[in-house]
PDB file of C-alpha atoms and ligand atoms in Angstrom:
ATOM      1  CA  UNK A  15       0.000   0.000   0.000  1.00  0.00           C
ATOM      2  CA  UNK A  16       1.243   3.519  -0.866  1.00  0.00           C
ATOM      3  CA  UNK A  17       2.278   5.492   2.214  1.00  0.00           C
ATOM      4  CA  UNK A  18       2.256   9.257   1.928  1.00  0.00           C
ATOM      5  CA  UNK A  19       5.227  11.030   3.549  1.00  0.00           C
ATOM      6  CA  UNK A  20       4.251  12.107   7.063  1.00  0.00           C
ATOM      7  CA  UNK A  21       5.974  15.467   7.052  1.00  0.00           C
ATOM      8  CA  UNK A  22       6.607  18.087   4.406  1.00  0.00           C
ATOM      9  CA  UNK A  23      10.221  17.945   5.639  1.00  0.00           C
ATOM     10  CA  UNK A  24      10.392  14.319   4.497  1.00  0.00           C
ATOM     11  CA  UNK A  25       9.799  15.590   1.002  1.00  0.00           C
ATOM     12  CA  UNK A  26      12.368  18.342   1.327  1.00  0.00           C
ATOM     13  CA  UNK A  27      15.212  16.117   2.485  1.00  0.00           C
ATOM     14  CA  UNK A  28      16.387  15.218  -1.000  1.00  0.00           C
ATOM     15  CA  UNK A  29      15.630  18.569  -2.623  1.00  0.00           C
ATOM     16  CA  UNK A  30      18.559  20.698  -3.724  1.00  0.00           C
ATOM     17  CA  UNK A  31      18.526  23.826  -1.610  1.00  0.00           C
ATOM     18  CA  UNK A  32      18.889  27.429  -2.669  1.00  0.00           C
ATOM     19  CA  UNK A  33      18.490  30.601  -0.639  1.00  0.00           C
ATOM     20  CA  UNK A  34      18.907  34.344  -0.619  1.00  0.00           C
ATOM     21  CA  UNK A  35      21.198  35.665   2.131  1.00  0.00           C
ATOM     22  CA  UNK A  36      20.867  39.259   3.321  1.00  0.00           C
ATOM     23  CA  UNK A  37      20.387  41.467   6.360  1.00  0.00           C
ATOM     24  CA  UNK A  38      17.531  42.202   6.527  1.00  0.00           C
ATOM     25  CA  UNK A  39      16.139  39.668   4.065  1.00  0.00           C
ATOM     26  CA  UNK A  40      12.512  39.062   5.031  1.00  0.00           C
ATOM     27  CA  UNK A  41      11.327  41.564   2.383  1.00  0.00           C
ATOM     28  CA  UNK A  42      13.209  39.803  -0.436  1.00  0.00           C
ATOM     29  CA  UNK A  43      11.231  38.793  -3.515  1.00  0.00           C
ATOM     30  CA  UNK A  44      13.923  36.288  -4.566  1.00  0.00           C
ATOM     31  CA  UNK A  45      12.171  33.200  -3.054  1.00  0.00           C
ATOM     32  CA  UNK A  46       8.995  34.057  -4.936  1.00  0.00           C
ATOM     33  CA  UNK A  47      10.852  34.652  -8.199  1.00  0.00           C
ATOM     34  CA  UNK A  48      13.017  31.522  -8.040  1.00  0.00           C
ATOM     35  CA  UNK A  49      10.124  29.286  -7.007  1.00  0.00           C
ATOM     36  CA  UNK A  50       8.125  30.647  -9.958  1.00  0.00           C
ATOM     37  CA  UNK A  51      11.025  29.980 -12.373  1.00  0.00           C
ATOM     38  CA  UNK A  52      11.439  26.438 -10.982  1.00  0.00           C
ATOM     39  CA  UNK A  53       7.720  25.749 -11.308  1.00  0.00           C
ATOM     40  CA  UNK A  54       7.773  27.000 -14.894  1.00  0.00           C
ATOM     41  CA  UNK A  55      10.650  24.664 -15.850  1.00  0.00           C
ATOM     42  CA  UNK A  56       9.521  21.691 -13.761  1.00  0.00           C
ATOM     43  CA  UNK A  57      12.602  21.791 -11.515  1.00  0.00           C
ATOM     44  CA  UNK A  58      12.166  20.552  -7.939  1.00  0.00           C
ATOM     45  CA  UNK A  59      14.032  22.715  -5.441  1.00  0.00           C
ATOM     46  CA  UNK A  60      13.729  24.448  -2.128  1.00  0.00           C
ATOM     47  CA  UNK A  61      14.459  28.195  -1.971  1.00  0.00           C
ATOM     48  CA  UNK A  62      14.505  30.098   1.364  1.00  0.00           C
ATOM     49  CA  UNK A  63      15.412  33.528   2.707  1.00  0.00           C
ATOM     50  CA  UNK A  64      18.185  33.360   5.325  1.00  0.00           C
ATOM     51  CA  UNK A  65      19.191  36.317   7.471  1.00  0.00           C
ATOM     52  CA  UNK A  66      22.933  36.604   8.080  1.00  0.00           C
ATOM     53  CA  UNK A  67      24.413  39.572   9.914  1.00  0.00           C
ATOM     54  CA  UNK A  68      27.565  41.120   8.399  1.00  0.00           C
ATOM     55  CA  UNK A  69      30.601  39.016   9.291  1.00  0.00           C
ATOM     56  CA  UNK A  70      28.596  35.780   9.566  1.00  0.00           C
ATOM     57  CA  UNK A  71      28.038  34.871   5.915  1.00  0.00           C
ATOM     58  CA  UNK A  72      30.846  32.273   5.695  1.00  0.00           C
ATOM     59  CA  UNK A  73      29.507  30.405   8.743  1.00  0.00           C
ATOM     60  CA  UNK A  74      25.914  30.624   7.517  1.00  0.00           C
ATOM     61  CA  UNK A  75      26.955  29.257   4.115  1.00  0.00           C
ATOM     62  CA  UNK A  76      28.864  26.320   5.675  1.00  0.00           C
ATOM     63  CA  UNK A  77      25.757  25.348   7.624  1.00  0.00           C
ATOM     64  CA  UNK A  78      23.731  25.743   4.455  1.00  0.00           C
ATOM     65  CA  UNK A  79      26.032  23.420   2.469  1.00  0.00           C
ATOM     66  CA  UNK A  80      25.744  20.853   5.280  1.00  0.00           C
ATOM     67  CA  UNK A  81      21.980  20.972   4.816  1.00  0.00           C
ATOM     68  CA  UNK A  82      22.147  20.476   1.048  1.00  0.00           C
ATOM     69  CA  UNK A  83      22.694  24.071  -0.092  1.00  0.00           C
ATOM     70  CA  UNK A  84      24.091  24.362  -3.616  1.00  0.00           C
ATOM     71  CA  UNK A  85      23.229  27.903  -4.681  1.00  0.00           C
ATOM     72  CA  UNK A  86      22.899  31.280  -2.987  1.00  0.00           C
ATOM     73  CA  UNK A  87      21.688  34.702  -3.980  1.00  0.00           C
ATOM     74  CA  UNK A  88      23.345  37.438  -1.954  1.00  0.00           C
ATOM     75  CA  UNK A  89      21.876  40.847  -1.276  1.00  0.00           C
ATOM     76  CA  UNK A  90      22.789  43.885   0.847  1.00  0.00           C
ATOM     77  CA  UNK A  91      24.995  44.238   2.794  1.00  0.00           C
ATOM     78  CA  UNK A  92      26.778  40.948   2.084  1.00  0.00           C
ATOM     79  CA  UNK A  93      27.872  41.226  -1.547  1.00  0.00           C
ATOM     80  CA  UNK A  94      31.535  42.033  -0.813  1.00  0.00           C
ATOM     81  CA  UNK A  95      31.682  39.307   1.829  1.00  0.00           C
ATOM     82  CA  UNK A  96      30.257  36.798  -0.659  1.00  0.00           C
ATOM     83  CA  UNK A  97      32.911  37.693  -3.219  1.00  0.00           C
ATOM     84  CA  UNK A  98      35.720  37.457  -0.642  1.00  0.00           C
ATOM     85  CA  UNK A  99      34.826  33.949   0.503  1.00  0.00           C
ATOM     86  CA  UNK A 100      34.552  32.459  -3.014  1.00  0.00           C
ATOM     87  CA  UNK A 101      37.573  30.504  -4.303  1.00  0.00           C
ATOM     88  CA  UNK A 102      36.657  31.078  -7.972  1.00  0.00           C
ATOM     89  CA  UNK A 103      34.657  33.707  -9.812  1.00  0.00           C
ATOM     90  CA  UNK A 104      33.461  35.008 -13.167  1.00  0.00           C
ATOM     91  CA  UNK A 105      35.350  37.816 -14.917  1.00  0.00           C
ATOM     92  CA  UNK A 106      32.517  40.259 -14.249  1.00  0.00           C
ATOM     93  CA  UNK A 107      32.445  39.482 -10.520  1.00  0.00           C
ATOM     94  CA  UNK A 108      36.226  39.923 -10.399  1.00  0.00           C
ATOM     95  CA  UNK A 109      35.951  43.315 -12.088  1.00  0.00           C
ATOM     96  CA  UNK A 110      33.428  44.478  -9.477  1.00  0.00           C
ATOM     97  CA  UNK A 111      34.830  42.759  -6.393  1.00  0.00           C
ATOM     98  CA  UNK A 112      31.275  42.008  -5.230  1.00  0.00           C
ATOM     99  CA  UNK A 113      28.995  39.045  -5.894  1.00  0.00           C
ATOM    100  CA  UNK A 114      25.223  38.595  -5.916  1.00  0.00           C
ATOM    101  CA  UNK A 115      25.262  34.895  -6.867  1.00  0.00           C
ATOM    102  CA  UNK A 116      27.157  31.900  -5.484  1.00  0.00           C
ATOM    103  CA  UNK A 117      27.213  28.386  -6.905  1.00  0.00           C
ATOM    104  CA  UNK A 118      28.590  25.462  -4.864  1.00  0.00           C
ATOM    105  CA  UNK A 119      31.183  23.539  -6.905  1.00  0.00           C
ATOM    106  CA  UNK A 120      31.548  20.506  -4.658  1.00  0.00           C
ATOM    107  CA  UNK A 121      34.286  21.901  -2.429  1.00  0.00           C
ATOM    108  CA  UNK A 122      34.178  25.662  -2.968  1.00  0.00           C
ATOM    109  CA  UNK A 123      31.880  28.535  -3.870  1.00  0.00           C
ATOM    110  CA  UNK A 124      31.981  30.096  -7.333  1.00  0.00           C
ATOM    111  CA  UNK A 125      30.972  33.775  -7.370  1.00  0.00           C
ATOM    112  CA  UNK A 126      29.186  35.670 -10.112  1.00  0.00           C
ATOM    113  CA  UNK A 127      27.524  39.052 -10.406  1.00  0.00           C
ATOM    114  CA  UNK A 128      24.387  39.211 -12.548  1.00  0.00           C
ATOM    115  CA  UNK A 129      23.212  42.740 -11.590  1.00  0.00           C
ATOM    116  CA  UNK A 130      24.636  44.515 -14.642  1.00  0.00           C
ATOM    117  CA  UNK A 131      23.324  41.856 -17.010  1.00  0.00           C
ATOM    118  CA  UNK A 132      19.923  42.151 -15.324  1.00  0.00           C
ATOM    119  CA  UNK A 133      19.812  45.901 -15.921  1.00  0.00           C
ATOM    120  CA  UNK A 134      20.900  45.715 -19.550  1.00  0.00           C
ATOM    121  CA  UNK A 135      18.486  42.868 -20.372  1.00  0.00           C
ATOM    122  CA  UNK A 136      15.580  44.704 -18.736  1.00  0.00           C
ATOM    123  CA  UNK A 137      16.244  47.871 -20.719  1.00  0.00           C
ATOM    124  CA  UNK A 138      17.174  46.230 -24.024  1.00  0.00           C
ATOM    125  CA  UNK A 139      15.000  43.107 -24.174  1.00  0.00           C
ATOM    126  CA  UNK A 140      11.926  43.951 -22.090  1.00  0.00           C
ATOM    127  CA  UNK A 141      11.604  47.648 -22.847  1.00  0.00           C
ATOM    128  CA  UNK A 142      13.372  47.541 -26.236  1.00  0.00           C
ATOM    129  CA  UNK A 143      15.366  50.685 -25.535  1.00  0.00           C
ATOM    130  CA  UNK A 144      18.739  51.051 -27.240  1.00  0.00           C
ATOM    131  CA  UNK A 145      21.405  52.373 -24.878  1.00  0.00           C
ATOM    132  CA  UNK A 146      24.047  52.774 -27.567  1.00  0.00           C
ATOM    133  CA  UNK A 147      25.271  56.323 -27.966  1.00  0.00           C
ATOM    134  CA  UNK A 148      23.252  57.636 -25.018  1.00  0.00           C
ATOM    135  CA  UNK A 149      24.727  60.283 -22.742  1.00  0.00           C
ATOM    136  CA  UNK A 150      24.101  58.964 -19.253  1.00  0.00           C
ATOM    137  CA  UNK A 151      23.804  60.620 -15.858  1.00  0.00           C
ATOM    138  CA  UNK A 152      24.458  58.191 -13.013  1.00  0.00           C
ATOM    139  CA  UNK A 153      23.238  59.640  -9.714  1.00  0.00           C
ATOM    140  CA  UNK A 154      24.904  57.959  -6.732  1.00  0.00           C
ATOM    141  CA  UNK A 155      28.354  56.467  -6.215  1.00  0.00           C
ATOM    142  CA  UNK A 156      27.767  53.581  -3.787  1.00  0.00           C
ATOM    143  CA  UNK A 157      27.616  49.847  -4.385  1.00  0.00           C
ATOM    144  CA  UNK A 158      24.553  50.037  -6.631  1.00  0.00           C
ATOM    145  CA  UNK A 159      26.178  52.606  -8.937  1.00  0.00           C
ATOM    146  CA  UNK A 160      29.436  50.652  -9.067  1.00  0.00           C
ATOM    147  CA  UNK A 161      27.523  47.446  -9.833  1.00  0.00           C
ATOM    148  CA  UNK A 162      25.991  48.811 -13.032  1.00  0.00           C
ATOM    149  CA  UNK A 163      28.689  51.183 -14.319  1.00  0.00           C
ATOM    150  CA  UNK A 164      30.776  48.591 -16.246  1.00  0.00           C
ATOM    151  CA  UNK A 165      27.627  47.094 -17.800  1.00  0.00           C
ATOM    152  CA  UNK A 166      26.449  50.528 -18.992  1.00  0.00           C
ATOM    153  CA  UNK A 167      29.808  51.175 -20.640  1.00  0.00           C
ATOM    154  CA  UNK A 168      29.827  47.698 -22.201  1.00  0.00           C
ATOM    155  CA  UNK A 169      26.320  48.390 -23.554  1.00  0.00           C
ATOM    156  CA  UNK A 170      27.797  51.183 -25.657  1.00  0.00           C
ATOM    157  CA  UNK A 171      26.647  54.383 -23.955  1.00  0.00           C
ATOM    158  CA  UNK A 172      28.702  57.302 -25.245  1.00  0.00           C
ATOM    159  CA  UNK A 173      29.364  59.023 -21.925  1.00  0.00           C
ATOM    160  CA  UNK A 174      28.634  58.571 -18.223  1.00  0.00           C
ATOM    161  CA  UNK A 175      28.527  61.520 -15.851  1.00  0.00           C
ATOM    162  CA  UNK A 176      28.611  60.449 -12.196  1.00  0.00           C
ATOM    163  CA  UNK A 177      27.022  62.831  -9.724  1.00  0.00           C
ATOM    164  CA  UNK A 178      26.937  62.157  -6.005  1.00  0.00           C
ATOM    165  CA  UNK A 179      26.020  64.009  -2.810  1.00  0.00           C
ATOM    166  CA  UNK A 180      29.563  63.360  -1.586  1.00  0.00           C
ATOM    167  CA  UNK A 181      31.644  64.416  -4.630  1.00  0.00           C
ATOM    168  CA  UNK A 182      34.717  62.547  -3.381  1.00  0.00           C
ATOM    169  CA  UNK A 183      32.903  59.246  -3.748  1.00  0.00           C
ATOM    170  CA  UNK A 184      31.969  60.181  -7.333  1.00  0.00           C
ATOM    171  CA  UNK A 185      35.655  60.864  -8.052  1.00  0.00           C
ATOM    172  CA  UNK A 186      36.621  57.525  -6.498  1.00  0.00           C
ATOM    173  CA  UNK A 187      34.137  55.641  -8.671  1.00  0.00           C
ATOM    174  CA  UNK A 188      35.399  57.535 -11.719  1.00  0.00           C
ATOM    175  CA  UNK A 189      39.024  56.638 -10.888  1.00  0.00           C
ATOM    176  CA  UNK A 190      38.055  53.021 -10.253  1.00  0.00           C
ATOM    177  CA  UNK A 191      36.551  52.535 -13.706  1.00  0.00           C
ATOM    178  CA  UNK A 192      39.552  54.286 -15.328  1.00  0.00           C
ATOM    179  CA  UNK A 193      37.913  55.420 -18.584  1.00  0.00           C
ATOM    180  CA  UNK A 194      38.516  59.207 -18.594  1.00  0.00           C
ATOM    181  CA  UNK A 195      37.368  59.620 -22.184  1.00  0.00           C
ATOM    182  CA  UNK A 196      33.896  58.333 -21.362  1.00  0.00           C
ATOM    183  CA  UNK A 197      33.394  58.802 -17.605  1.00  0.00           C
ATOM    184  CA  UNK A 198      33.445  62.106 -15.763  1.00  0.00           C
ATOM    185  CA  UNK A 199      31.935  63.585 -12.601  1.00  0.00           C
ATOM    186  CA  UNK A 200      29.720  66.574 -11.889  1.00  0.00           C
ATOM    187  CA  UNK A 201      28.612  68.247  -8.640  1.00  0.00           C
ATOM    188  CA  UNK A 202      25.094  67.130  -7.685  1.00  0.00           C
ATOM    189  CA  UNK A 203      24.259  70.649  -6.483  1.00  0.00           C
ATOM    190  CA  UNK A 204      25.293  72.095  -9.822  1.00  0.00           C
ATOM    191  CA  UNK A 205      23.393  69.830 -12.250  1.00  0.00           C
ATOM    192  CA  UNK A 206      21.436  72.839 -13.555  1.00  0.00           C
ATOM    193  CA  UNK A 207      24.507  73.766 -15.554  1.00  0.00           C
ATOM    194  CA  UNK A 208      25.240  70.249 -16.816  1.00  0.00           C
ATOM    195  CA  UNK A 209      22.887  70.292 -19.823  1.00  0.00           C
ATOM    196  CA  UNK A 210      20.575  67.394 -20.653  1.00  0.00           C
ATOM    197  CA  UNK A 211      21.071  63.618 -20.694  1.00  0.00           C
ATOM    198  CA  UNK A 212      19.564  60.785 -22.751  1.00  0.00           C
ATOM    199  CA  UNK A 213      19.375  58.526 -19.705  1.00  0.00           C
ATOM    200  CA  UNK A 214      19.298  59.237 -15.965  1.00  0.00           C
ATOM    201  CA  UNK A 215      19.856  56.379 -13.523  1.00  0.00           C
ATOM    202  CA  UNK A 216      19.017  56.777  -9.858  1.00  0.00           C
ATOM    203  CA  UNK A 217      21.482  54.575  -7.989  1.00  0.00           C
ATOM    204  CA  UNK A 218      21.058  56.324  -4.632  1.00  0.00           C
ATOM    205  CA  UNK A 219      19.389  54.876  -1.571  1.00  0.00           C
ATOM    206  CA  UNK A 220      17.548  58.181  -0.920  1.00  0.00           C
ATOM    207  CA  UNK A 221      14.138  56.676  -1.766  1.00  0.00           C
ATOM    208  CA  UNK A 222      14.664  53.806   0.671  1.00  0.00           C
ATOM    209  CA  UNK A 223      14.869  56.406   3.438  1.00  0.00           C
ATOM    210  CA  UNK A 224      11.830  58.317   2.160  1.00  0.00           C
ATOM    211  CA  UNK A 225      14.068  61.154   0.953  1.00  0.00           C
ATOM    212  CA  UNK A 226      13.695  62.900  -2.407  1.00  0.00           C
ATOM    213  CA  UNK A 227      16.516  63.932  -4.711  1.00  0.00           C
ATOM    214  CA  UNK A 228      16.465  67.553  -5.790  1.00  0.00           C
ATOM    215  CA  UNK A 229      17.060  67.092  -9.525  1.00  0.00           C
ATOM    216  CA  UNK A 230      16.467  69.928 -12.032  1.00  0.00           C
ATOM    217  CA  UNK A 231      14.167  69.319 -15.001  1.00  0.00           C
ATOM    218  CA  UNK A 232      16.904  70.685 -17.284  1.00  0.00           C
ATOM    219  CA  UNK A 233      18.779  67.357 -17.178  1.00  0.00           C
ATOM    220  CA  UNK A 234      15.914  65.631 -19.044  1.00  0.00           C
ATOM    221  CA  UNK A 235      14.949  65.830 -22.714  1.00  0.00           C
ATOM    222  CA  UNK A 236      11.897  64.314 -24.481  1.00  0.00           C
ATOM    223  CA  UNK A 237      13.772  61.075 -25.270  1.00  0.00           C
ATOM    224  CA  UNK A 238      15.355  60.632 -21.842  1.00  0.00           C
ATOM    225  CA  UNK A 239      15.158  57.230 -20.198  1.00  0.00           C
ATOM    226  CA  UNK A 240      14.762  57.657 -16.418  1.00  0.00           C
ATOM    227  CA  UNK A 241      15.535  54.450 -14.524  1.00  0.00           C
ATOM    228  CA  UNK A 242      15.492  53.844 -10.778  1.00  0.00           C
ATOM    229  CA  UNK A 243      17.516  50.828  -9.684  1.00  0.00           C
ATOM    230  CA  UNK A 244      15.111  50.485  -6.735  1.00  0.00           C
ATOM    231  CA  UNK A 245      11.514  49.439  -7.089  1.00  0.00           C
ATOM    232  CA  UNK A 246       8.227  49.902  -5.299  1.00  0.00           C
ATOM    233  CA  UNK A 247       7.878  52.733  -2.778  1.00  0.00           C
ATOM    234  CA  UNK A 248      11.587  53.554  -2.863  1.00  0.00           C
ATOM    235  CA  UNK A 249      11.315  54.485  -6.552  1.00  0.00           C
ATOM    236  CA  UNK A 250       8.102  56.542  -6.337  1.00  0.00           C
ATOM    237  CA  UNK A 251       9.641  59.956  -5.858  1.00  0.00           C
ATOM    238  CA  UNK A 252      12.234  59.621  -8.652  1.00  0.00           C
ATOM    239  CA  UNK A 253       9.639  58.278 -11.098  1.00  0.00           C
ATOM    240  CA  UNK A 254       7.295  61.170 -10.256  1.00  0.00           C
ATOM    241  CA  UNK A 255      10.171  63.575 -10.974  1.00  0.00           C
ATOM    242  CA  UNK A 256      10.832  61.784 -14.299  1.00  0.00           C
ATOM    243  CA  UNK A 257       7.215  62.106 -15.418  1.00  0.00           C
ATOM    244  CA  UNK A 258       7.035  65.760 -14.403  1.00  0.00           C
ATOM    245  CA  UNK A 259      10.309  66.400 -16.252  1.00  0.00           C
ATOM    246  CA  UNK A 260       8.784  64.939 -19.443  1.00  0.00           C
ATOM    247  CA  UNK A 261      11.102  61.942 -19.747  1.00  0.00           C
ATOM    248  CA  UNK A 262      10.154  59.445 -22.472  1.00  0.00           C
ATOM    249  CA  UNK A 263      10.426  56.510 -20.058  1.00  0.00           C
ATOM    250  CA  UNK A 264      10.138  56.294 -16.275  1.00  0.00           C
ATOM    251  CA  UNK A 265      11.086  52.766 -15.187  1.00  0.00           C
ATOM    252  CA  UNK A 266      11.751  51.171 -11.825  1.00  0.00           C
ATOM    253  CA  UNK A 267      14.159  48.315 -11.113  1.00  0.00           C
ATOM    254  CA  UNK A 268      11.600  45.518 -10.831  1.00  0.00           C
ATOM    255  CA  UNK A 269      12.541  44.217 -14.275  1.00  0.00           C
ATOM    256  CA  UNK A 270      16.234  44.305 -13.345  1.00  0.00           C
ATOM    257  CA  UNK A 271      15.462  42.304 -10.219  1.00  0.00           C
ATOM    258  CA  UNK A 272      13.718  39.581 -12.231  1.00  0.00           C
ATOM    259  CA  UNK A 273      16.420  39.533 -14.924  1.00  0.00           C
ATOM    260  CA  UNK A 274      19.345  39.275 -12.486  1.00  0.00           C
ATOM    261  CA  UNK A 275      17.498  36.379 -10.837  1.00  0.00           C
ATOM    262  CA  UNK A 276      16.992  34.690 -14.215  1.00  0.00           C
ATOM    263  CA  UNK A 277      20.729  34.954 -14.935  1.00  0.00           C
ATOM    264  CA  UNK A 278      21.484  33.348 -11.542  1.00  0.00           C
ATOM    265  CA  UNK A 279      18.890  30.651 -12.226  1.00  0.00           C
ATOM    266  CA  UNK A 280      20.559  29.886 -15.550  1.00  0.00           C
ATOM    267  CA  UNK A 281      23.968  29.621 -13.874  1.00  0.00           C
ATOM    268  CA  UNK A 282      22.589  27.094 -11.364  1.00  0.00           C
ATOM    269  CA  UNK A 283      20.293  25.045 -13.588  1.00  0.00           C
ATOM    270  CA  UNK A 284      21.554  25.588 -17.146  1.00  0.00           C
ATOM    271  CA  UNK A 285      18.055  26.598 -18.248  1.00  0.00           C
ATOM    272  CA  UNK A 286      16.809  30.127 -18.851  1.00  0.00           C
ATOM    273  CA  UNK A 287      13.293  30.812 -17.569  1.00  0.00           C
ATOM    274  CA  UNK A 288      10.755  33.038 -19.317  1.00  0.00           C
ATOM    275  CA  UNK A 289      10.904  36.155 -17.137  1.00  0.00           C
ATOM    276  CA  UNK A 290       7.874  37.962 -18.568  1.00  0.00           C
ATOM    277  CA  UNK A 291       5.082  36.129 -16.668  1.00  0.00           C
ATOM    278  CA  UNK A 292       6.969  36.478 -13.384  1.00  0.00           C
ATOM    279  CA  UNK A 293       7.602  40.178 -14.016  1.00  0.00           C
ATOM    280  CA  UNK A 294       3.923  40.746 -14.850  1.00  0.00           C
ATOM    281  CA  UNK A 295       2.821  38.903 -11.711  1.00  0.00           C
ATOM    282  CA  UNK A 296       5.109  41.013  -9.499  1.00  0.00           C
ATOM    283  CA  UNK A 297       3.793  44.167 -11.175  1.00  0.00           C
ATOM    284  CA  UNK A 298       0.214  43.073 -10.485  1.00  0.00           C
ATOM    285  CA  UNK A 299       1.100  42.277  -6.851  1.00  0.00           C
ATOM    286  CA  UNK A 300       2.712  45.704  -6.461  1.00  0.00           C
ATOM    287  CA  UNK A 301      -0.344  47.463  -7.883  1.00  0.00           C
ATOM    288  CA  UNK A 302      -2.785  45.491  -5.709  1.00  0.00           C
TER     289      UNK A 302
HETATM  290  P1  ATR B 421      24.194  51.107  -2.187  1.00  0.00           P
HETATM  291  O1  ATR B 421      25.045  49.898  -2.014  1.00  0.00           O
HETATM  292  O2  ATR B 421      22.707  50.862  -2.156  1.00  0.00           O
HETATM  293  O3  ATR B 421      24.596  51.959  -3.341  1.00  0.00           O
HETATM  294  P2  ATR B 421      25.582  52.902  -0.445  1.00  0.00           P
HETATM  295  O4  ATR B 421      26.925  52.380  -0.849  1.00  0.00           O
HETATM  296  O5  ATR B 421      25.312  53.232   0.995  1.00  0.00           O
HETATM  297  O6  ATR B 421      24.413  51.930  -0.831  1.00  0.00           O
HETATM  298  O7  ATR B 421      25.295  54.188  -1.330  1.00  0.00           O
HETATM  299  C1  ATR B 421      24.121  54.906  -1.244  1.00  0.00           C
HETATM  300  C2  ATR B 421      24.165  56.050  -2.267  1.00  0.00           C
HETATM  301  O8  ATR B 421      22.979  56.827  -2.135  1.00  0.00           O
HETATM  302  C3  ATR B 421      25.318  57.001  -2.076  1.00  0.00           C
HETATM  303  O9  ATR B 421      25.723  57.461  -3.348  1.00  0.00           O
HETATM  304  C4  ATR B 421      24.700  58.117  -1.254  1.00  0.00           C
HETATM  305  O10 ATR B 421      25.333  59.354  -1.334  1.00  0.00           O
HETATM  306  P3  ATR B 421      26.623  59.664  -0.385  1.00  0.00           P
HETATM  307  O11 ATR B 421      27.761  58.915  -0.995  1.00  0.00           O
HETATM  308  O12 ATR B 421      26.777  61.122  -0.454  1.00  0.00           O
HETATM  309  O13 ATR B 421      26.238  59.165   0.987  1.00  0.00           O
HETATM  310  C5  ATR B 421      23.341  58.186  -1.909  1.00  0.00           C
HETATM  311  N1  ATR B 421      22.321  58.833  -1.080  1.00  0.00           N
HETATM  312  C6  ATR B 421      21.673  58.327  -0.008  1.00  0.00           C
HETATM  313  N2  ATR B 421      20.758  59.182   0.470  1.00  0.00           N
HETATM  314  C7  ATR B 421      20.830  60.284  -0.332  1.00  0.00           C
HETATM  315  C8  ATR B 421      20.126  61.531  -0.382  1.00  0.00           C
HETATM  316  N3  ATR B 421      19.168  61.843   0.501  1.00  0.00           N
HETATM  317  N4  ATR B 421      20.453  62.404  -1.362  1.00  0.00           N
HETATM  318  C9  ATR B 421      21.410  62.115  -2.271  1.00  0.00           C
HETATM  319  N5  ATR B 421      22.110  60.948  -2.285  1.00  0.00           N
HETATM  320  C10 ATR B 421      21.815  60.057  -1.336  1.00  0.00           C
END
């Protein structure tokens, strides 16, 4: 006679485990996204959200491997820690020195960074916007700005102007990328004199703290793409500015989130999910 497993845990024992590590992490949409991808492709897995305070990621990952963990997404503030503990990495993760994806290779972690790819795919494939030749303003000079700067340059933008509240950090980011012909800095307080841009990226965390950026309308033109790397409430103020400024597009980072997850999923499973239904579902959830 067929005996059903007594506990859900009995079913989970043999499942390959994946998780997102962050601090905090309860808000993360990664479990939802990865479970949806797995369902779509008929892959059985378990995907959790695991909180790890800074300095504890290596220990948390060892425990995770002991429990069957083979893949990890890594979010703030653990991306540098994730990169440092990996014994091997992709070229793009090496360039950035931070990782958002880890894959267990039997005896070590392999690190990758799919954030830049996620951004470029969202803009180019979902929204069908060509970045080539665009003059870009990148507002912010923290980890988020650094994470997308190489990908923007690789996508063929003509120029990137970095503008940050703390101008020294903008200069540091500019020096780090080392492309003086294409990357320059500008004082955030003085953007009124900077002319207009074909794309404006908000890579600051201002919106996460309920603060608004004071950006002049003069930086936008009627074909400007305005893109906030955050999504949801954190992006509201910047997107409202973009619409009022008459930008052609005002996009939040929800699509980037789904695309960076899809790239991680492909690294782990070798299969690329269809991101569109998952993106649409998250948009509907956000609007509800
Ligand atoms: P992340 O990894 O999310 O980029 P971060 O490294 O702390 O986080 O960087 C946050 C960015 O948002 C910084 O560029 C920060 O400006 P400073 O370098 O001057 O701190 C920017 N930022 C945060 N709040 C801001 C605000 N109210 N106005 C303008 N910039 C802000």
